[in-house]
Each structure stands twice: as C-alpha cells, then as structure tokens.
CSV table of C-alpha atoms in Angstrom, one decimal:
chain,number,residue,atom,x,y,z
A,186,MET,CA,92.8,148.1,37.9
A,187,LYS,CA,95.0,151.1,38.6
A,188,LYS,CA,96.2,151.2,35.0
A,189,TYR,CA,92.6,150.6,33.8
A,190,PHE,CA,91.3,153.7,35.8
A,191,ALA,CA,94.3,156.0,34.9
A,192,VAL,CA,93.7,155.4,31.2
A,193,SER,CA,90.0,155.8,31.5
A,194,VAL,CA,90.5,159.3,33.1
A,195,LEU,CA,92.8,160.3,30.4
A,196,ALA,CA,90.4,159.1,27.8
A,197,ALA,CA,87.6,161.1,29.4
A,198,SER,CA,89.6,164.3,29.4
A,199,ILE,CA,90.7,163.8,25.8
A,200,LEU,CA,87.0,163.3,24.8
A,201,ALA,CA,86.0,166.3,26.6
A,202,VAL,CA,88.8,168.5,25.1
A,203,THR,CA,88.3,167.4,21.5
A,204,GLY,CA,84.5,167.3,21.7
A,205,CYS,CA,84.3,163.6,20.8
A,206,GLN,CA,80.7,163.3,21.9
A,207,GLU,CA,78.3,162.4,19.2
A,208,GLU,CA,76.4,165.8,19.5
A,209,LYS,CA,79.5,167.7,18.9
A,210,ALA,CA,80.9,165.6,16.1
A,211,GLU,CA,79.3,167.5,13.2
A,212,ALA,CA,82.4,167.6,11.1
A,213,PRO,CA,85.5,165.5,10.7
A,214,ALA,CA,88.1,166.5,13.4
A,215,ALA,CA,90.8,166.7,10.7
A,216,ALA,CA,88.9,169.5,9.0
A,217,GLN,CA,89.2,171.5,12.3
A,218,VAL,CA,93.0,171.4,12.9
A,219,ALA,CA,96.0,172.5,11.0
A,220,LEU,CA,98.5,169.7,10.4
A,221,GLU,CA,101.1,171.6,8.3
A,222,ASN,CA,104.3,170.3,9.8
A,223,VAL,CA,105.8,167.2,11.3
A,224,ASP,CA,105.5,168.4,14.9
A,225,GLN,CA,101.7,169.3,14.5
A,226,GLN,CA,101.1,165.8,12.9
A,227,GLN,CA,102.9,164.0,15.6
A,228,ALA,CA,101.1,165.9,18.5
A,229,TYR,CA,97.8,165.3,16.8
A,230,ALA,CA,98.7,161.6,16.3
A,231,ILE,CA,99.4,161.0,20.0
A,232,GLY,CA,95.9,162.5,20.9
A,233,ALA,CA,94.1,160.5,18.3
A,234,SER,CA,95.7,157.3,19.0
A,235,VAL,CA,95.3,157.5,22.7
A,236,SER,CA,91.7,158.6,22.5
A,237,ARG,CA,90.8,155.9,20.1
A,238,TYR,CA,92.4,153.3,22.4
A,239,ILE,CA,90.7,154.6,25.5
A,240,ALA,CA,87.2,155.1,23.9
A,241,THR,CA,86.8,151.3,24.2
A,242,THR,CA,87.7,151.4,27.8
A,243,LEU,CA,85.2,154.2,28.5
A,244,GLU,CA,82.5,152.1,26.8
A,245,GLN,CA,83.4,149.1,28.9
A,246,GLN,CA,83.1,151.2,32.1
A,247,LYS,CA,79.7,152.4,30.9
A,248,GLU,CA,78.6,148.7,30.7
A,249,LEU,CA,79.7,148.3,34.2
A,250,GLY,CA,77.6,151.2,35.3
A,251,LEU,CA,80.4,153.7,35.9
A,252,GLU,CA,80.4,157.1,34.1
A,253,LEU,CA,82.8,159.9,35.0
A,254,ASP,CA,81.8,163.6,34.5
A,255,ASN,CA,83.9,164.8,31.7
A,256,ALA,CA,83.6,168.4,32.7
A,257,LEU,CA,85.1,167.7,36.1
A,258,VAL,CA,87.8,165.6,34.5
A,259,LEU,CA,88.7,168.5,32.3
A,260,LYS,CA,88.6,170.9,35.1
A,261,GLY,CA,91.0,168.8,37.1
A,262,MET,CA,93.4,168.7,34.3
A,263,GLN,CA,93.3,172.4,33.7
A,264,ASP,CA,93.8,173.1,37.4
A,265,GLY,CA,96.7,170.6,37.5
A,266,LEU,CA,98.4,172.4,34.6
A,267,SER,CA,97.9,175.8,36.3
A,268,GLY,CA,99.1,174.5,39.6
A,269,GLU,CA,95.8,175.5,41.4
A,270,VAL,CA,94.4,172.0,42.3
A,271,ALA,CA,91.3,172.2,44.6
A,272,MET,CA,92.3,168.9,46.3
A,273,SER,CA,95.3,168.0,48.5
A,274,GLU,CA,97.6,165.3,47.2
A,275,GLU,CA,96.4,163.0,50.0
A,276,ASP,CA,92.7,163.5,49.0
A,277,ILE,CA,93.6,162.8,45.3
A,278,GLN,CA,95.3,159.5,46.1
A,279,ALA,CA,92.4,158.6,48.4
A,280,SER,CA,89.8,159.3,45.7
A,281,LEU,CA,91.9,157.3,43.2
A,282,LYS,CA,92.0,154.4,45.5
A,283,ALA,CA,88.3,154.5,46.2
A,284,LEU,CA,87.7,154.5,42.5
A,285,ASP,CA,90.1,151.8,41.9
A,286,GLU,CA,88.2,149.6,44.5
A,287,LYS,CA,84.8,150.5,42.9
A,288,LEU,CA,85.9,149.5,39.5
A,289,ALA,CA,87.3,146.1,40.9
A,290,GLY,CA,84.0,145.5,42.7
A,291,LEU,CA,82.0,146.3,39.5
A,292,VAL,CA,84.1,144.0,37.4
A,293,GLU,CA,83.8,141.2,39.9
A,294,ALA,CA,80.0,141.6,40.2
A,295,LYS,CA,79.7,141.6,36.3
A,296,ALA,CA,81.8,138.5,36.1
A,297,ALA,CA,79.6,136.8,38.6
A,298,GLU,CA,76.4,137.8,36.9
A,299,ASP,CA,77.7,136.5,33.5
A,300,ALA,CA,78.9,133.2,35.0
A,301,ALA,CA,75.5,132.6,36.7
A,302,ALA,CA,73.6,133.3,33.5
A,303,ALA,CA,76.0,131.0,31.5
A,304,LYS,CA,75.5,128.2,34.1
A,305,ALA,CA,71.7,128.6,34.0
A,306,GLU,CA,72.0,128.4,30.1
A,307,SER,CA,74.2,125.3,30.2
A,308,ASP,CA,71.9,123.5,32.8
A,309,LYS,CA,68.9,124.0,30.4
A,310,TYR,CA,70.9,122.8,27.4
A,311,LEU,CA,72.0,119.7,29.1
A,312,THR,CA,68.5,119.0,30.4
A,313,ASP,CA,67.1,119.3,26.9
A,314,ASN,CA,69.9,117.4,25.2
A,315,ALA,CA,69.4,114.5,27.7
A,316,ALA,CA,65.9,114.1,26.5
A,317,ARG,CA,66.9,113.5,22.9
A,318,GLU,CA,66.8,109.9,21.4
A,319,GLY,CA,70.2,108.3,21.2
A,320,VAL,CA,71.8,110.5,24.0
A,321,THR,CA,73.2,108.6,27.1
A,322,VAL,CA,74.0,110.3,30.4
A,323,THR,CA,76.6,108.8,32.7
A,324,GLU,CA,76.6,109.1,36.6
A,325,SER,CA,79.0,111.9,36.4
A,326,GLY,CA,76.7,114.0,34.1
A,327,LEU,CA,78.7,113.4,30.9
A,328,GLN,CA,76.4,113.0,27.9
A,329,PHE,CA,77.4,111.1,24.7
A,330,GLU,CA,76.0,109.9,21.4
A,331,VAL,CA,77.3,107.0,19.4
A,332,LEU,CA,78.0,108.2,15.8
A,333,THR,CA,80.0,105.1,14.8
A,334,ALA,CA,79.9,101.9,16.8
A,335,ALA,CA,82.9,99.5,17.2
A,336,GLU,CA,83.8,96.5,19.2
A,337,GLY,CA,87.0,95.4,20.9
A,338,ASP,CA,89.3,96.5,23.7
A,339,LYS,CA,88.6,100.0,25.4
A,340,PRO,CA,91.3,102.1,26.7
A,341,SER,CA,92.0,102.6,30.4
A,342,ALA,CA,92.9,106.1,31.9
A,343,ALA,CA,96.6,105.1,32.0
A,344,ASP,CA,96.7,104.3,28.3
A,345,THR,CA,97.8,106.6,25.4
A,346,VAL,CA,95.3,107.2,22.6
A,347,THR,CA,95.4,108.6,19.1
A,348,VAL,CA,92.3,110.4,18.1
A,349,HIS,CA,90.8,112.8,15.7
A,350,TYR,CA,88.4,115.4,17.1
A,351,LYS,CA,86.6,118.6,16.7
A,352,GLY,CA,85.5,120.7,19.7
A,353,THR,CA,82.8,123.2,19.6
A,354,LEU,CA,80.7,125.3,21.8
A,355,THR,CA,76.9,124.8,22.0
A,356,ASP,CA,76.6,127.8,19.5
A,357,GLY,CA,78.6,125.7,17.0
A,358,SER,CA,81.8,127.8,17.1
A,359,THR,CA,84.9,125.6,16.8
A,360,PHE,CA,87.6,126.2,19.4
A,361,ASP,CA,89.9,123.3,18.5
A,362,SER,CA,90.1,120.6,15.8
A,363,SER,CA,92.7,118.0,14.9
A,364,TYR,CA,91.0,117.8,11.5
A,365,ASP,CA,91.8,121.5,10.8
A,366,ARG,CA,95.5,120.8,11.7
A,367,GLY,CA,95.5,117.9,9.3
A,368,GLU,CA,96.8,115.2,11.8
A,369,PRO,CA,95.4,113.2,14.7
A,370,ALA,CA,96.4,114.0,18.3
A,371,THR,CA,98.2,111.5,20.6
A,372,PHE,CA,98.1,111.9,24.4
A,373,PRO,CA,97.9,110.0,27.7
A,374,LEU,CA,94.2,109.7,28.6
A,375,ASN,CA,94.7,110.8,32.2
A,376,ARG,CA,96.3,114.1,31.1
A,377,VAL,CA,93.1,115.7,29.7
A,378,ILE,CA,89.9,117.2,31.1
A,379,PRO,CA,87.8,114.7,33.1
A,380,GLY,CA,85.1,114.6,30.5
A,381,TRP,CA,87.6,113.3,27.9
A,382,THR,CA,89.2,110.8,30.3
A,383,GLU,CA,85.9,109.3,31.1
A,384,GLY,CA,84.4,109.4,27.6
A,385,VAL,CA,87.2,107.9,25.6
A,386,GLN,CA,87.3,105.0,28.0
A,387,LEU,CA,83.8,104.1,26.7
A,388,MET,CA,85.1,103.8,23.1
A,389,SER,CA,86.6,101.0,21.1
A,390,LYS,CA,89.2,101.5,18.3
A,391,GLY,CA,87.4,102.7,15.2
A,392,ALA,CA,84.5,104.1,17.1
A,393,LYS,CA,83.3,107.8,16.8
A,394,TYR,CA,81.3,109.4,19.6
A,395,LYS,CA,79.9,112.9,20.2
A,396,PHE,CA,80.4,114.0,23.8
A,397,PHE,CA,78.6,116.8,25.6
A,398,ILE,CA,80.8,117.7,28.5
A,399,PRO,CA,79.3,119.7,31.4
A,400,SER,CA,81.6,122.6,32.6
A,401,GLU,CA,82.4,120.8,35.8
A,402,LEU,CA,83.9,118.1,33.7
A,403,GLY,CA,85.7,120.6,31.5
A,404,TYR,CA,87.2,124.0,32.3
A,405,GLY,CA,84.6,124.9,35.0
A,406,GLU,CA,84.0,128.5,36.3
A,407,ASN,CA,87.2,129.9,34.9
A,408,GLY,CA,87.0,128.8,31.3
A,409,ALA,CA,90.2,128.5,29.2
A,410,GLY,CA,91.4,130.7,26.3
A,411,SER,CA,88.5,131.4,24.0
A,412,ILE,CA,86.2,129.1,26.1
A,413,PRO,CA,84.0,131.2,28.4
A,414,PRO,CA,83.4,130.2,32.0
A,415,ASN,CA,80.8,127.5,32.7
A,416,SER,CA,80.7,126.4,29.1
A,417,ILE,CA,79.5,123.1,27.8
A,418,LEU,CA,82.1,121.4,25.5
A,419,VAL,CA,80.8,119.4,22.5
A,420,PHE,CA,83.3,117.1,21.0
A,421,GLU,CA,83.2,114.7,18.1
A,422,VAL,CA,85.9,112.1,18.8
A,423,GLU,CA,87.1,109.3,16.6
A,424,LEU,CA,89.3,106.7,18.4
A,425,ILE,CA,92.2,105.6,16.0
A,426,GLU,CA,94.7,103.8,18.2
A,427,ILE,CA,95.2,102.6,21.7
A,428,GLU,CA,98.6,102.2,23.2
A,429,LYS,CA,98.4,100.2,26.3
A,430,ALA,CA,100.4,101.3,29.4
A,431,ASP,CA,103.4,99.2,30.2
A,432,ALA,CA,102.4,96.2,32.3
A,433,PRO,CA,104.2,95.9,35.6
A,434,ALA,CA,107.2,93.7,35.4
A,435,ALA,CA,106.8,90.2,36.9
A,436,GLU,CA,108.3,89.7,40.3
A,437,THR,CA,111.4,87.4,40.5
A,438,PRO,CA,110.5,84.4,42.7
A,439,ALA,CA,112.5,84.5,46.0
A,440,SER,CA,115.2,81.7,45.9
C-alpha cells in the first residue's frame, strides 16, 4: 500500500499543477505548452505519462471513498521545493503511515463488501437453478444436468481421466476451454477442484454433463486468476477416457 499511496499523491499534485480537472480542461494541453526541442518533449512526456497512469489510481481511491485535497498536495510540494515545510519529518512520516493504514482498511472493507454481494448472488443463482427440471443436487451442494447419458464403468478419484470441457461463469463468459485449445485434457481426478473430483465420478465414458459448482467446491473466497471470489463455476464436461489407477500388487504367500 505504501507505493499505492505515494503514486496517488504524485498524481494529485500533477493534476493540480496541470489543471487536469474537467472544469479547467477547456483546450488541449498540447496547445498550451511549447515543445520545441527534445528536452522539452522529454520533460512533458514524463509528466503526461505519470499523470495518465496515476489518474486511474486516483479514480480507484475515489471509489473507496478517499479523496485528497489537491490544493494542499500542491502546497506541500511547493513548500518541499522551497525548503520551508510546515511539518516536521516525524509528523510527515506519521501522516503517511496513517494514510497507508486508512487505504489498507478501505481496500479490505471494499473486498469484504464485494465478496458478500457475490456470495448472496451465487446463493440465489443456485437456489433458482436447483428448481429447474433436469437438475440434480448432491449432498455436497454440487448441481449437475445430464446432457448425454452413457452406461459403463465410472472413474474413481484415484483414476486419470481424459475430458473435453468448457468452463464459464454464470454470466456466460468463458474462463477455460479445452475445445478452444483444440485438444482434450488429461489429469488425475484427485488433483482438481472438489466439484470436478466429485462430479466426474458420476459419469461413464461417453457421457456429457453440465456441472454447476458452488464456490466452496471451486475456488472459494479467494477466486483464481480471472475467476472472482465466491464464483459459481459452470462446466460442460465430456468424459472421453478413463485410465484406472494401478491395482495393488498381490501379496506373495508366506512359505
């Protein structure tokens, strides 16, 4: 968070100096400055690059409910350059530390709020989905729908399976697909998320199921990559092959 804060303060001062507020941006900034040589262009490029990068950070802080007074940020910079700072070094460090902690608290609170909202939305989705015809709910809360039925042996958790699959979020966005990669995936069934381990054991070779995996059987409160926290995972899975785990060797009778 220290870096986040420091960059934010710099952005606030740049915006104050250059007048990037909407009410002051009446003409393109390039029309108000002379860029006649390489040194001028490089100096301007530094300010433009940093301010554009930091504008996003400032907007994120606003969303968290934190807004800095640009006039005071600018005054602090001016006093620092002139050597006439109104605060002691100890007070400056204490203020920065306090703001650092405030930002961390705001980020944590926002994350908790978003996670709670996602959990409530997921619970409603699962409740509604469970009521649909053709959807079965297991004791763990896993939901599935048989798209193509098949008969025969089913894999155990220790077996290795070959499958084609497509994984989406409830909004339909795809986060993983063996179909897109053009080849099926092979893996031990006990090395994947619990919803997969349980669900694929219900299938026979040649079957195709659609699974609705609650977050607690998927990636939980943390999420993973592009998968947000508390997300339901929707998988269409086609079981192509089952490779049985090696059977234990028979014991040699004692002579």
